[in-house]
PDB file of C-alpha atoms in Angstrom:
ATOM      1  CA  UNK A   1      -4.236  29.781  -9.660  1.00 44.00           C
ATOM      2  CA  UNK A   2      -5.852  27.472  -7.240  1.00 51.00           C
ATOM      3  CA  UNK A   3      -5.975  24.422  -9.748  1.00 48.00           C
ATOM      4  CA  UNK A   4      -2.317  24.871 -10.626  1.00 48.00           C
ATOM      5  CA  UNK A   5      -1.508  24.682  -6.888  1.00 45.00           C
ATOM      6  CA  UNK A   6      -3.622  22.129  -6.509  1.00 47.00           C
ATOM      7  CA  UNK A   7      -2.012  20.143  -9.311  1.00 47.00           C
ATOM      8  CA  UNK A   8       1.752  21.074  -7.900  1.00 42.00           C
ATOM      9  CA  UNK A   9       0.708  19.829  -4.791  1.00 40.00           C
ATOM     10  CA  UNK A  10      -0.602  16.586  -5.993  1.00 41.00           C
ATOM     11  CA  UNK A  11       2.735  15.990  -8.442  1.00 41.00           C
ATOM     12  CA  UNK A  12       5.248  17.071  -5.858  1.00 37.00           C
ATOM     13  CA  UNK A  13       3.809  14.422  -3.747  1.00 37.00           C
ATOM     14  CA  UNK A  14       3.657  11.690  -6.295  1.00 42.00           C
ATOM     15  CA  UNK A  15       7.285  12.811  -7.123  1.00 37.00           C
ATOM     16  CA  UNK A  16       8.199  11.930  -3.191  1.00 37.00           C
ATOM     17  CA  UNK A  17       6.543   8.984  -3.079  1.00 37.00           C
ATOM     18  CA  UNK A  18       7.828   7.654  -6.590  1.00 40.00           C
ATOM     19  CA  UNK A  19      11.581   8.680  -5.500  1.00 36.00           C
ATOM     20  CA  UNK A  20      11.472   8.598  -1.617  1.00 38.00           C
ATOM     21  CA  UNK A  21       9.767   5.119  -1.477  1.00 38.00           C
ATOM     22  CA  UNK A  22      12.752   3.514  -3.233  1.00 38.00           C
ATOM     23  CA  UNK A  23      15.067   4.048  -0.403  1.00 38.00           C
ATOM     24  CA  UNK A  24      18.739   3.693  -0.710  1.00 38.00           C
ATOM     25  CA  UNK A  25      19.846   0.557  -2.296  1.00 38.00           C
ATOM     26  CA  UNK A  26      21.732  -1.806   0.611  1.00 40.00           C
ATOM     27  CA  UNK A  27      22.238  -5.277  -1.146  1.00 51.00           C
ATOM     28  CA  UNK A  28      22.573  -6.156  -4.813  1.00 60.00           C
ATOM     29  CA  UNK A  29      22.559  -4.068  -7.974  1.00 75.00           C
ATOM     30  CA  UNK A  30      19.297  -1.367  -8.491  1.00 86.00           C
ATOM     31  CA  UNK A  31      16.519  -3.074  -9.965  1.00 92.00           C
ATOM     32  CA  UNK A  32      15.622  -1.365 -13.202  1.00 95.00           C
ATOM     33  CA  UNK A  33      12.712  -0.574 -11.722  1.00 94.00           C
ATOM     34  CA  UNK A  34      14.353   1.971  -9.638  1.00 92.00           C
ATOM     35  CA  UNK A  35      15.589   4.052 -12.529  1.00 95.00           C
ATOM     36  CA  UNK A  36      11.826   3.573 -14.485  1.00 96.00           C
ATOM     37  CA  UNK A  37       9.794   5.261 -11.486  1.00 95.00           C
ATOM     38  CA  UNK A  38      12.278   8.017 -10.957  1.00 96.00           C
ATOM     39  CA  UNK A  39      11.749   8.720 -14.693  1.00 97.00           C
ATOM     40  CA  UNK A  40       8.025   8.512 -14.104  1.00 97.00           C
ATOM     41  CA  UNK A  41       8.845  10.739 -11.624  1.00 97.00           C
ATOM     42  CA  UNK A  42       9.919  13.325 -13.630  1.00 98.00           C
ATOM     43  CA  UNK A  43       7.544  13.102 -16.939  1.00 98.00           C
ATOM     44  CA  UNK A  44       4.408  13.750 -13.467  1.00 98.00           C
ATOM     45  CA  UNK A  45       6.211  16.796 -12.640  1.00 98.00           C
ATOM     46  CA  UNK A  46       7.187  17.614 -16.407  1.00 98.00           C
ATOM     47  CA  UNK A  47       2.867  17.538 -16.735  1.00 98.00           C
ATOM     48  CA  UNK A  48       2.346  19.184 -13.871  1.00 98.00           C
ATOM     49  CA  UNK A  49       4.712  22.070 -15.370  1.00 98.00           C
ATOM     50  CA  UNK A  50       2.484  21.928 -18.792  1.00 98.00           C
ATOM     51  CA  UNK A  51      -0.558  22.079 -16.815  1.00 98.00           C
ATOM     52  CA  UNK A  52       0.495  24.668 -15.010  1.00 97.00           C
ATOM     53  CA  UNK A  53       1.026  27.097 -18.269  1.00 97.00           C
ATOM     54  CA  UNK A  54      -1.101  25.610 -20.913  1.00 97.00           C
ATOM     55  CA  UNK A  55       2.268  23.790 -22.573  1.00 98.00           C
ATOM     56  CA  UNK A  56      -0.665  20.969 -23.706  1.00 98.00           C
ATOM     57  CA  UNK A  57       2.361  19.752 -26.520  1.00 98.00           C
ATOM     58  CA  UNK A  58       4.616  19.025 -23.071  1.00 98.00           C
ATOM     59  CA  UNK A  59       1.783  17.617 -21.297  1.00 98.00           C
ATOM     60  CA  UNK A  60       0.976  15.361 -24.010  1.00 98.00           C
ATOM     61  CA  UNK A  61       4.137  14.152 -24.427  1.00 98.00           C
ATOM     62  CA  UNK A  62       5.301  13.617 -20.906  1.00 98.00           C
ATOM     63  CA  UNK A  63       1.937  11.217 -20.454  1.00 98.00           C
ATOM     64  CA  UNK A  64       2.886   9.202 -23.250  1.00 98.00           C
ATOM     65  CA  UNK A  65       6.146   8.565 -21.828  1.00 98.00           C
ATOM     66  CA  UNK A  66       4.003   7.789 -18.918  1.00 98.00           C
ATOM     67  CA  UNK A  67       1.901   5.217 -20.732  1.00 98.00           C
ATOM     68  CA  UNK A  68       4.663   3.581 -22.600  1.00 97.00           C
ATOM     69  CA  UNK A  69       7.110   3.644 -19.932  1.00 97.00           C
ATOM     70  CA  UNK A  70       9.673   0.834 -20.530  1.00 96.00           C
ATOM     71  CA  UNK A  71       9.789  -2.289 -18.527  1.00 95.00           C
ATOM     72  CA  UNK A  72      12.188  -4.112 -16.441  1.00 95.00           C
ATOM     73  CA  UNK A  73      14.151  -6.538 -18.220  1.00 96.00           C
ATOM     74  CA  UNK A  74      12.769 -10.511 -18.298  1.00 96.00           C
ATOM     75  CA  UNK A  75      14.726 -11.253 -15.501  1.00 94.00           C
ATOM     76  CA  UNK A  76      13.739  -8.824 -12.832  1.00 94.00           C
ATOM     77  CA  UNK A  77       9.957  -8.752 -14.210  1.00 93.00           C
ATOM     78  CA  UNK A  78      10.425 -13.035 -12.758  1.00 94.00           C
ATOM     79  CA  UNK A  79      11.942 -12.109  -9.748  1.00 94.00           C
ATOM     80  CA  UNK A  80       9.515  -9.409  -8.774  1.00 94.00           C
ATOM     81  CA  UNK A  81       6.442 -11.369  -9.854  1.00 93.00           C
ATOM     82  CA  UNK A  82       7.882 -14.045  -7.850  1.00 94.00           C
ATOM     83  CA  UNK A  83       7.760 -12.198  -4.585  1.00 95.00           C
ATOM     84  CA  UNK A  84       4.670 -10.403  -5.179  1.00 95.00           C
ATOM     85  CA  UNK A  85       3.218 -13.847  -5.908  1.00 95.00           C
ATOM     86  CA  UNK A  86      -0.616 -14.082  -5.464  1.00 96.00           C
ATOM     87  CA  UNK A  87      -0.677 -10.144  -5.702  1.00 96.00           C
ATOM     88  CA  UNK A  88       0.790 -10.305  -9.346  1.00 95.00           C
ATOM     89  CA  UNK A  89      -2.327  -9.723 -10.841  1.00 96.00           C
ATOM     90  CA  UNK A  90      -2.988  -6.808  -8.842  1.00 97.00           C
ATOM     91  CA  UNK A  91       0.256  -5.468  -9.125  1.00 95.00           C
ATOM     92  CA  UNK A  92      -0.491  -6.246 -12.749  1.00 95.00           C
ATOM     93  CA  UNK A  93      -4.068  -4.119 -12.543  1.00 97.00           C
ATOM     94  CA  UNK A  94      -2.558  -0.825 -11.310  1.00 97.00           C
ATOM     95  CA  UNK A  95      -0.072  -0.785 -14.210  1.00 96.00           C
ATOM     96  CA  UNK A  96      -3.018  -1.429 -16.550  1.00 97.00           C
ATOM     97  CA  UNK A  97      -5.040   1.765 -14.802  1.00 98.00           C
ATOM     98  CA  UNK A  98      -1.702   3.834 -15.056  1.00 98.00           C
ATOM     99  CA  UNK A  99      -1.499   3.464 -18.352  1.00 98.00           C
ATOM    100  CA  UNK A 100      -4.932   3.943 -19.371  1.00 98.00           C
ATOM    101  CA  UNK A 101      -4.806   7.203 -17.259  1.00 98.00           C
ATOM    102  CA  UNK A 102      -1.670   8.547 -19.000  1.00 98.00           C
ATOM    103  CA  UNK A 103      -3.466   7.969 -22.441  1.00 98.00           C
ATOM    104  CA  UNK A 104      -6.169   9.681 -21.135  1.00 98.00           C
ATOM    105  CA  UNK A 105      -4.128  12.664 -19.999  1.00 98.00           C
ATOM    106  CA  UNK A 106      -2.253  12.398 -23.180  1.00 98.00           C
ATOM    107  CA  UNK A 107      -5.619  12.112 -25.351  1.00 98.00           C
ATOM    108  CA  UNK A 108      -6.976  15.411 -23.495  1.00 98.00           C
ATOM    109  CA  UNK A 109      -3.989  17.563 -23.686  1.00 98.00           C
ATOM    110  CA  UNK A 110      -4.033  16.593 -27.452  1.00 98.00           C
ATOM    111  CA  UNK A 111      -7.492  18.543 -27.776  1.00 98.00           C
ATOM    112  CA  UNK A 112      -6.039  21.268 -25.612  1.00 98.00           C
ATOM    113  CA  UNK A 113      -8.742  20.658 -22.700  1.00 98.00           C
ATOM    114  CA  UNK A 114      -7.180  21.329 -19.707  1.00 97.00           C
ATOM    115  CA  UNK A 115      -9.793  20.378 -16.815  1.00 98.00           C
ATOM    116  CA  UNK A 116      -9.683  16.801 -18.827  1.00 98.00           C
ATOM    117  CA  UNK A 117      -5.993  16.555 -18.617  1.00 98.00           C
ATOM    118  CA  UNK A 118      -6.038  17.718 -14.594  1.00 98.00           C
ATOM    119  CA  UNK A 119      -9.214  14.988 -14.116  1.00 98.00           C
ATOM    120  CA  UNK A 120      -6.750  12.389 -15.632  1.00 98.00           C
ATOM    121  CA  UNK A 121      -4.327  13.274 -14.175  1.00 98.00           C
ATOM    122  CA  UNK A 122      -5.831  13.327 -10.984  1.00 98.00           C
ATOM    123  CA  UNK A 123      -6.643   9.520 -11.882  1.00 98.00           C
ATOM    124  CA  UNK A 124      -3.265   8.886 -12.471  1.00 98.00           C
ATOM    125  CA  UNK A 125      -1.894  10.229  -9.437  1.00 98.00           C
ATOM    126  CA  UNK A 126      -4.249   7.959  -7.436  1.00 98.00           C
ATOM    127  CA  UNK A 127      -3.135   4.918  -9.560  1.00 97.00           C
ATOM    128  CA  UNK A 128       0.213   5.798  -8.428  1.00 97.00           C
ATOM    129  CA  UNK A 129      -0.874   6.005  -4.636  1.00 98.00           C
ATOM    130  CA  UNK A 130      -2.635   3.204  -4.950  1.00 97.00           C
ATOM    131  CA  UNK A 131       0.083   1.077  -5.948  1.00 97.00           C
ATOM    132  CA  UNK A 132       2.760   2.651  -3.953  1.00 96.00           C
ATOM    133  CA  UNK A 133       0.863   2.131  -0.754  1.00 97.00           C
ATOM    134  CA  UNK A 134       0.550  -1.672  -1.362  1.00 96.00           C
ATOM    135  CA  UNK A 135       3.976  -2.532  -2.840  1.00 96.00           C
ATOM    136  CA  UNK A 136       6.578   0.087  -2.415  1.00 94.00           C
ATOM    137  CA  UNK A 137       7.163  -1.220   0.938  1.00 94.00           C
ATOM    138  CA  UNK A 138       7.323  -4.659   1.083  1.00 94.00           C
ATOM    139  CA  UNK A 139       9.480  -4.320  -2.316  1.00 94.00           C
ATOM    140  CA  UNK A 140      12.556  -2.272  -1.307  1.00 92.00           C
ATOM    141  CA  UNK A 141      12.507  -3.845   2.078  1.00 92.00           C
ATOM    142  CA  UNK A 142      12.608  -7.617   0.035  1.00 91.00           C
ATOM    143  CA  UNK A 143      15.333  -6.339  -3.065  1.00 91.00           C
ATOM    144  CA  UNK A 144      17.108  -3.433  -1.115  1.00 88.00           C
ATOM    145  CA  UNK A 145      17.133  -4.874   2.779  1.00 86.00           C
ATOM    146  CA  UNK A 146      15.713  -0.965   4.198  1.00 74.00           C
ATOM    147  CA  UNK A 147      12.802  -1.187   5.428  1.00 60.00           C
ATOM    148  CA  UNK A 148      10.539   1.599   4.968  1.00 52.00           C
TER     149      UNK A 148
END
């Protein structure tokens, strides 16, 4: 019971961050981006619900989504790379360790080993952090004019 609490805990905060940290939108049209982390959103609490009862076929399939999640069109990928600038490849690296994570979680709930899939996940959650600390802010204040 612990670990699932634990695992809530960690997902319900990932969930805020990934939907809080967008802000509402104050100038221009919602970058696609928007509408991709609110869906990554919900596949880390959709794991977090597999994890929680041994649904390993959810879990699976929910990181997947994870790992393949779609990305912005051309256009917005230019302008964001544009203002993250010398970051890029950083910004760049977390999206590489996100995805490796997800496959991870994905690969473990395959073999129906749940301490794997909470250790990735775990790893994926900090990915998430990680990123979201450094450019959540700094990108809804530039694209949506709200500072966070």
């Amino acid at each position: 019971m612990a670990v699932a609490s634990r695992i809530h805990s960690v997902a319900v905060a990932a969930f805020g961050i990934a939907l809080g940290g967008m802000g509402p939108v104050s100038a221009g049209e919602p970058l696609a981006l928007r509408q991709i982390m609110t869906d990554l959103g919900r596949d880390a609490q959709a794991i977090t619900d597999g994890l929680s009862r041994g649904e390993y076929g959810l879990v699976e399939k929910a990181a997947l989504r994870i790992a393949d999640h779609p990305r912005p069109p051309l256009s917005e990928r230019a302008r964001l790379v544009a203002f993250v600038g010398a970051d890029a490849p950083r910004f760049k690296k977390f999206d590489g360790e996100t995805h490796d994570a997800a496959t991870d979680v994905a690969r473990a709930a395959r073999k129906g080993d749940g301490q794997g899939a909470i250790d990735a996940f775990q790893r994926l959650q900090s990915t998430c952090l990680a990123c979201h600390q450094v450019f959540r802010e700094p990108v809804v204040g530039h694209f949506y004019g709200t500072p966070q």
